[in-house]
Amino acid sequence: MLKNASLHQNNSWKQIAMNMLLAAVSLFINGFGIYLTIQANIGASPWDVLHIGMSKSLGILYGTASIIVSLSILAIDISLREPIGIAMFIDSIVVGKSVDFFNRINLVPKCTSPVLGVAVMLLGLTIAAYTQYTYMTASLGCGPRDTLLVALSKRIKKVPIGGLSIALLTTVTFIGWLLGGPVGIGTLISAFATGPIMQVAFKSVKFNAAEVHHQRIDESFKTVFTHSHAA
């Protein structure tokens, strides 16, 4: 079993603040990875099919659509009484607006070749995997979508989590496609390659996500309140 090379503690308000910054920076770069998968122009990832479809049909920015979806899922996570961390709120906002930023400055043009598109898609997924690692080491919560999948697996025990993931991604992709989101070979690459790429990335840095104890938001507030008064 891999041992985590770098886990961050959250025993004081300074540590929590630093880890919030780590999470925010990681998620901003994660947004760049997602931006690359979109610019690959061979079909977006399942969740981005939905975000882009909403963006087109509602006339809003990608980031705004992403935030709406993320906060909606976060509300479901809370209603299902799943553990919520501060970084989940950071995730809900930073990633989408990061993509908007890179779209605005037009850092990378859309690919015109499918071969180049596949390469850019895989690069984006790799960047996203490594930034997922640094984000998770902050120990302040996982993403709203991952938390939802775990919540569903707890309640629908007869279906393996892999089957639930496929069903969820298929539903999201279908809704996004109906709204005008781009579906293509990149959608399949993202759906089936994200997990293996993340596994390789985590293994390369000797990181075991299962060993991370994510601090709940109430624990974070209690730590900040206790240490600020003690000071």
Short mmCIF file of C-alpha atoms in Angstrom, two decimals:
data_model
loop_
_atom_site.label_atom_id
_atom_site.label_comp_id
_atom_site.label_asym_id
_atom_site.label_seq_id
_atom_site.Cartn_x
_atom_site.Cartn_y
_atom_site.Cartn_z
CA MET A 1 0.00 0.00 0.00
CA LEU A 2 1.29 3.44 -0.89
CA LYS A 3 2.02 5.81 1.95
CA ASN A 4 1.20 9.46 1.54
CA ALA A 5 4.32 11.49 0.94
CA SER A 6 2.77 14.80 1.97
CA LEU A 7 -0.36 15.26 4.04
CA HIS A 8 -1.12 18.64 5.53
CA GLN A 9 -2.44 19.09 9.04
CA ASN A 10 -5.11 21.62 9.97
CA ASN A 11 -4.43 22.15 13.66
CA SER A 12 -4.38 25.96 13.66
CA TRP A 13 -5.98 28.84 11.78
CA LYS A 14 -2.65 29.53 10.02
CA GLN A 15 -2.43 25.94 8.76
CA ILE A 16 -6.03 26.05 7.59
CA ALA A 17 -5.42 29.37 5.80
CA MET A 18 -2.29 28.01 4.09
CA ASN A 19 -4.12 24.84 3.03
CA MET A 20 -7.03 26.90 1.70
CA LEU A 21 -4.47 28.78 -0.42
CA LEU A 22 -2.95 25.46 -1.54
CA ALA A 23 -6.40 24.19 -2.51
CA ALA A 24 -7.25 27.40 -4.39
CA VAL A 25 -3.98 27.44 -6.37
CA SER A 26 -4.30 23.72 -7.14
CA LEU A 27 -7.87 24.16 -8.34
CA PHE A 28 -6.94 27.17 -10.48
CA ILE A 29 -4.32 25.06 -12.27
CA ASN A 30 -6.83 22.21 -12.37
CA GLY A 31 -9.06 24.61 -14.28
CA PHE A 32 -6.28 25.05 -16.82
CA GLY A 33 -6.23 21.27 -17.29
CA ILE A 34 -9.97 21.26 -17.86
CA TYR A 35 -9.60 24.22 -20.24
CA LEU A 36 -7.16 22.15 -22.31
CA THR A 37 -9.61 19.23 -22.52
CA ILE A 38 -12.21 21.65 -23.91
CA GLN A 39 -9.76 23.27 -26.34
CA ALA A 40 -8.88 19.78 -27.61
CA ASN A 41 -12.10 20.23 -29.58
CA ILE A 42 -12.90 16.52 -29.88
CA GLY A 43 -15.81 16.42 -27.42
CA ALA A 44 -15.80 17.54 -23.80
CA SER A 45 -15.78 15.46 -20.63
CA PRO A 46 -19.25 14.38 -19.39
CA TRP A 47 -19.61 17.15 -16.80
CA ASP A 48 -18.27 19.74 -19.23
CA VAL A 49 -20.77 18.63 -21.87
CA LEU A 50 -23.37 19.72 -19.31
CA HIS A 51 -21.59 22.97 -18.39
CA ILE A 52 -21.05 24.00 -22.01
CA GLY A 53 -24.61 22.98 -22.93
CA MET A 54 -25.97 25.14 -20.11
CA SER A 55 -23.68 27.97 -21.17
CA LYS A 56 -25.02 27.86 -24.73
CA SER A 57 -28.69 27.43 -23.89
CA LEU A 58 -28.79 29.98 -21.05
CA GLY A 59 -26.37 32.50 -22.56
CA ILE A 60 -24.06 32.44 -19.54
CA LEU A 61 -20.33 31.91 -19.08
CA TYR A 62 -18.93 28.39 -18.72
CA GLY A 63 -17.77 29.23 -15.19
CA THR A 64 -21.20 30.46 -14.16
CA ALA A 65 -22.77 27.22 -15.41
CA SER A 66 -20.10 25.20 -13.57
CA ILE A 67 -20.75 27.10 -10.35
CA ILE A 68 -24.52 26.56 -10.63
CA VAL A 69 -24.01 22.81 -11.09
CA SER A 70 -21.36 22.57 -8.35
CA LEU A 71 -23.38 24.47 -5.74
CA SER A 72 -26.50 22.45 -6.62
CA ILE A 73 -24.60 19.21 -6.09
CA LEU A 74 -23.08 20.60 -2.90
CA ALA A 75 -26.60 21.32 -1.62
CA ILE A 76 -27.53 17.69 -2.35
CA ASP A 77 -24.40 16.50 -0.51
CA ILE A 78 -25.37 18.59 2.51
CA SER A 79 -28.97 17.31 2.42
CA LEU A 80 -27.61 13.75 2.37
CA ARG A 81 -25.50 14.63 5.43
CA GLU A 82 -22.21 13.88 3.76
CA PRO A 83 -19.07 15.44 5.33
CA ILE A 84 -18.45 18.89 3.87
CA GLY A 85 -15.10 20.69 3.91
CA ILE A 86 -14.09 24.29 3.21
CA ALA A 87 -12.25 23.29 0.03
CA MET A 88 -15.50 21.98 -1.47
CA PHE A 89 -16.78 25.57 -1.65
CA ILE A 90 -13.45 26.70 -3.12
CA ASP A 91 -13.74 23.90 -5.70
CA SER A 92 -17.27 24.98 -6.61
CA ILE A 93 -16.14 28.48 -7.53
CA VAL A 94 -12.46 28.51 -8.53
CA VAL A 95 -12.38 25.79 -11.21
CA GLY A 96 -15.15 27.25 -13.38
CA LYS A 97 -13.84 30.80 -13.14
CA SER A 98 -10.33 29.57 -13.91
CA VAL A 99 -11.64 28.14 -17.19
CA ASP A 100 -13.37 31.48 -17.89
CA PHE A 101 -10.06 33.27 -17.30
CA PHE A 102 -8.14 31.11 -19.78
CA ASN A 103 -10.99 31.44 -22.27
CA ARG A 104 -10.85 35.21 -21.96
CA ILE A 105 -7.11 35.47 -22.61
CA ASN A 106 -7.40 32.78 -25.33
CA LEU A 107 -4.21 31.12 -24.12
CA VAL A 108 -4.55 27.99 -26.27
CA PRO A 109 -6.47 27.99 -29.58
CA LYS A 110 -8.93 25.20 -30.32
CA CYS A 111 -7.28 22.19 -31.95
CA THR A 112 -8.04 21.65 -35.61
CA SER A 113 -6.52 18.18 -35.84
CA PRO A 114 -8.06 15.13 -34.09
CA VAL A 115 -4.58 13.70 -33.42
CA LEU A 116 -3.45 16.94 -31.77
CA GLY A 117 -6.79 17.07 -29.97
CA VAL A 118 -6.24 13.66 -28.38
CA ALA A 119 -2.75 14.72 -27.22
CA VAL A 120 -4.07 17.96 -25.72
CA MET A 121 -6.96 16.09 -24.09
CA LEU A 122 -4.55 13.63 -22.42
CA LEU A 123 -2.29 16.50 -21.31
CA GLY A 124 -5.25 18.28 -19.76
CA LEU A 125 -6.36 15.13 -17.94
CA THR A 126 -2.82 14.62 -16.62
CA ILE A 127 -2.62 18.18 -15.29
CA ALA A 128 -6.03 17.72 -13.68
CA ALA A 129 -4.88 14.48 -12.03
CA TYR A 130 -1.77 15.98 -10.44
CA THR A 131 -3.60 19.08 -9.25
CA GLN A 132 -6.25 16.79 -7.78
CA TYR A 133 -3.44 15.27 -5.72
CA THR A 134 -2.17 18.62 -4.40
CA TYR A 135 -5.74 19.74 -3.74
CA MET A 136 -6.52 16.61 -1.74
CA THR A 137 -3.35 16.90 0.37
CA ALA A 138 -4.83 20.08 1.86
CA SER A 139 -7.23 17.70 3.67
CA LEU A 140 -10.12 20.15 3.56
CA GLY A 141 -12.64 18.10 1.60
CA CYS A 142 -13.14 16.40 -1.78
CA GLY A 143 -15.04 17.81 -4.75
CA PRO A 144 -18.87 18.00 -4.64
CA ARG A 145 -19.22 15.50 -7.52
CA ASP A 146 -16.97 12.87 -5.90
CA THR A 147 -18.86 13.31 -2.64
CA LEU A 148 -22.17 12.80 -4.46
CA LEU A 149 -20.90 9.55 -6.00
CA VAL A 150 -19.83 8.27 -2.58
CA ALA A 151 -23.21 9.27 -1.14
CA LEU A 152 -25.04 7.38 -3.88
CA SER A 153 -22.87 4.29 -3.35
CA LYS A 154 -23.80 4.27 0.34
CA ARG A 155 -27.49 4.33 -0.47
CA ILE A 156 -27.62 2.11 -3.56
CA LYS A 157 -25.55 -0.77 -2.26
CA LYS A 158 -26.73 -3.33 -4.83
CA VAL A 159 -24.99 -1.42 -7.63
CA PRO A 160 -21.14 -1.22 -7.69
CA ILE A 161 -19.71 2.28 -7.48
CA GLY A 162 -18.30 1.85 -11.00
CA GLY A 163 -21.79 1.18 -12.33
CA LEU A 164 -23.16 4.19 -10.47
CA SER A 165 -20.39 6.35 -11.92
CA ILE A 166 -21.20 5.22 -15.46
CA ALA A 167 -24.93 5.83 -14.91
CA LEU A 168 -24.27 9.30 -13.48
CA LEU A 169 -21.88 10.31 -16.27
CA THR A 170 -24.21 8.95 -18.94
CA THR A 171 -27.13 10.95 -17.53
CA VAL A 172 -25.05 14.12 -17.28
CA THR A 173 -23.73 13.69 -20.83
CA PHE A 174 -27.21 13.09 -22.26
CA ILE A 175 -28.67 16.18 -20.59
CA GLY A 176 -25.68 18.26 -21.70
CA TRP A 177 -26.00 16.96 -25.27
CA LEU A 178 -29.69 17.91 -25.33
CA LEU A 179 -28.63 21.42 -24.30
CA GLY A 180 -26.07 21.62 -27.11
CA GLY A 181 -22.92 20.45 -25.34
CA PRO A 182 -20.12 18.93 -27.49
CA VAL A 183 -20.02 15.12 -27.44
CA GLY A 184 -17.29 13.21 -29.26
CA ILE A 185 -14.34 10.87 -28.92
CA GLY A 186 -12.96 13.18 -26.23
CA THR A 187 -16.03 12.45 -24.12
CA LEU A 188 -15.22 8.74 -24.19
CA ILE A 189 -11.51 9.36 -23.56
CA SER A 190 -12.34 11.50 -20.55
CA ALA A 191 -14.90 9.04 -19.18
CA PHE A 192 -12.61 6.01 -19.41
CA ALA A 193 -9.11 7.49 -19.10
CA THR A 194 -9.56 9.90 -16.17
CA GLY A 195 -9.52 7.14 -13.54
CA PRO A 196 -6.42 5.30 -14.85
CA ILE A 197 -4.51 8.56 -15.40
CA MET A 198 -5.31 9.67 -11.86
CA GLN A 199 -4.23 6.28 -10.51
CA VAL A 200 -0.87 6.53 -12.31
CA ALA A 201 -0.41 10.12 -11.12
CA PHE A 202 -1.15 9.23 -7.50
CA LYS A 203 1.15 6.20 -7.66
CA SER A 204 3.99 8.31 -9.08
CA VAL A 205 3.91 10.58 -6.00
CA LYS A 206 3.17 7.73 -3.56
CA PHE A 207 -0.21 9.16 -2.63
CA ASN A 208 -3.11 7.10 -1.28
CA ALA A 209 -6.31 9.13 -1.34
CA ALA A 210 -8.02 6.64 0.99
CA GLU A 211 -5.63 7.58 3.81
CA VAL A 212 -6.58 11.26 3.81
CA HIS A 213 -8.72 12.45 6.71
CA HIS A 214 -10.56 15.47 5.39
CA GLN A 215 -11.40 18.06 8.01
CA ARG A 216 -15.11 18.92 8.09
CA ILE A 217 -16.12 22.56 7.88
CA ASP A 218 -17.43 22.58 11.45
CA GLU A 219 -14.07 21.21 12.65
CA SER A 220 -12.26 23.94 10.71
CA PHE A 221 -14.39 26.69 12.24
CA LYS A 222 -13.92 25.19 15.71
CA THR A 223 -10.14 25.12 15.21
CA VAL A 224 -10.04 28.71 13.97
CA PHE A 225 -12.29 29.92 16.79
CA THR A 226 -10.37 28.04 19.51
CA HIS A 227 -6.91 29.13 18.36
CA SER A 228 -7.91 32.75 17.71
CA HIS A 229 -9.25 33.05 21.27
CA ALA A 230 -6.26 31.22 22.71
CA ALA A 231 -3.95 33.71 21.00
#
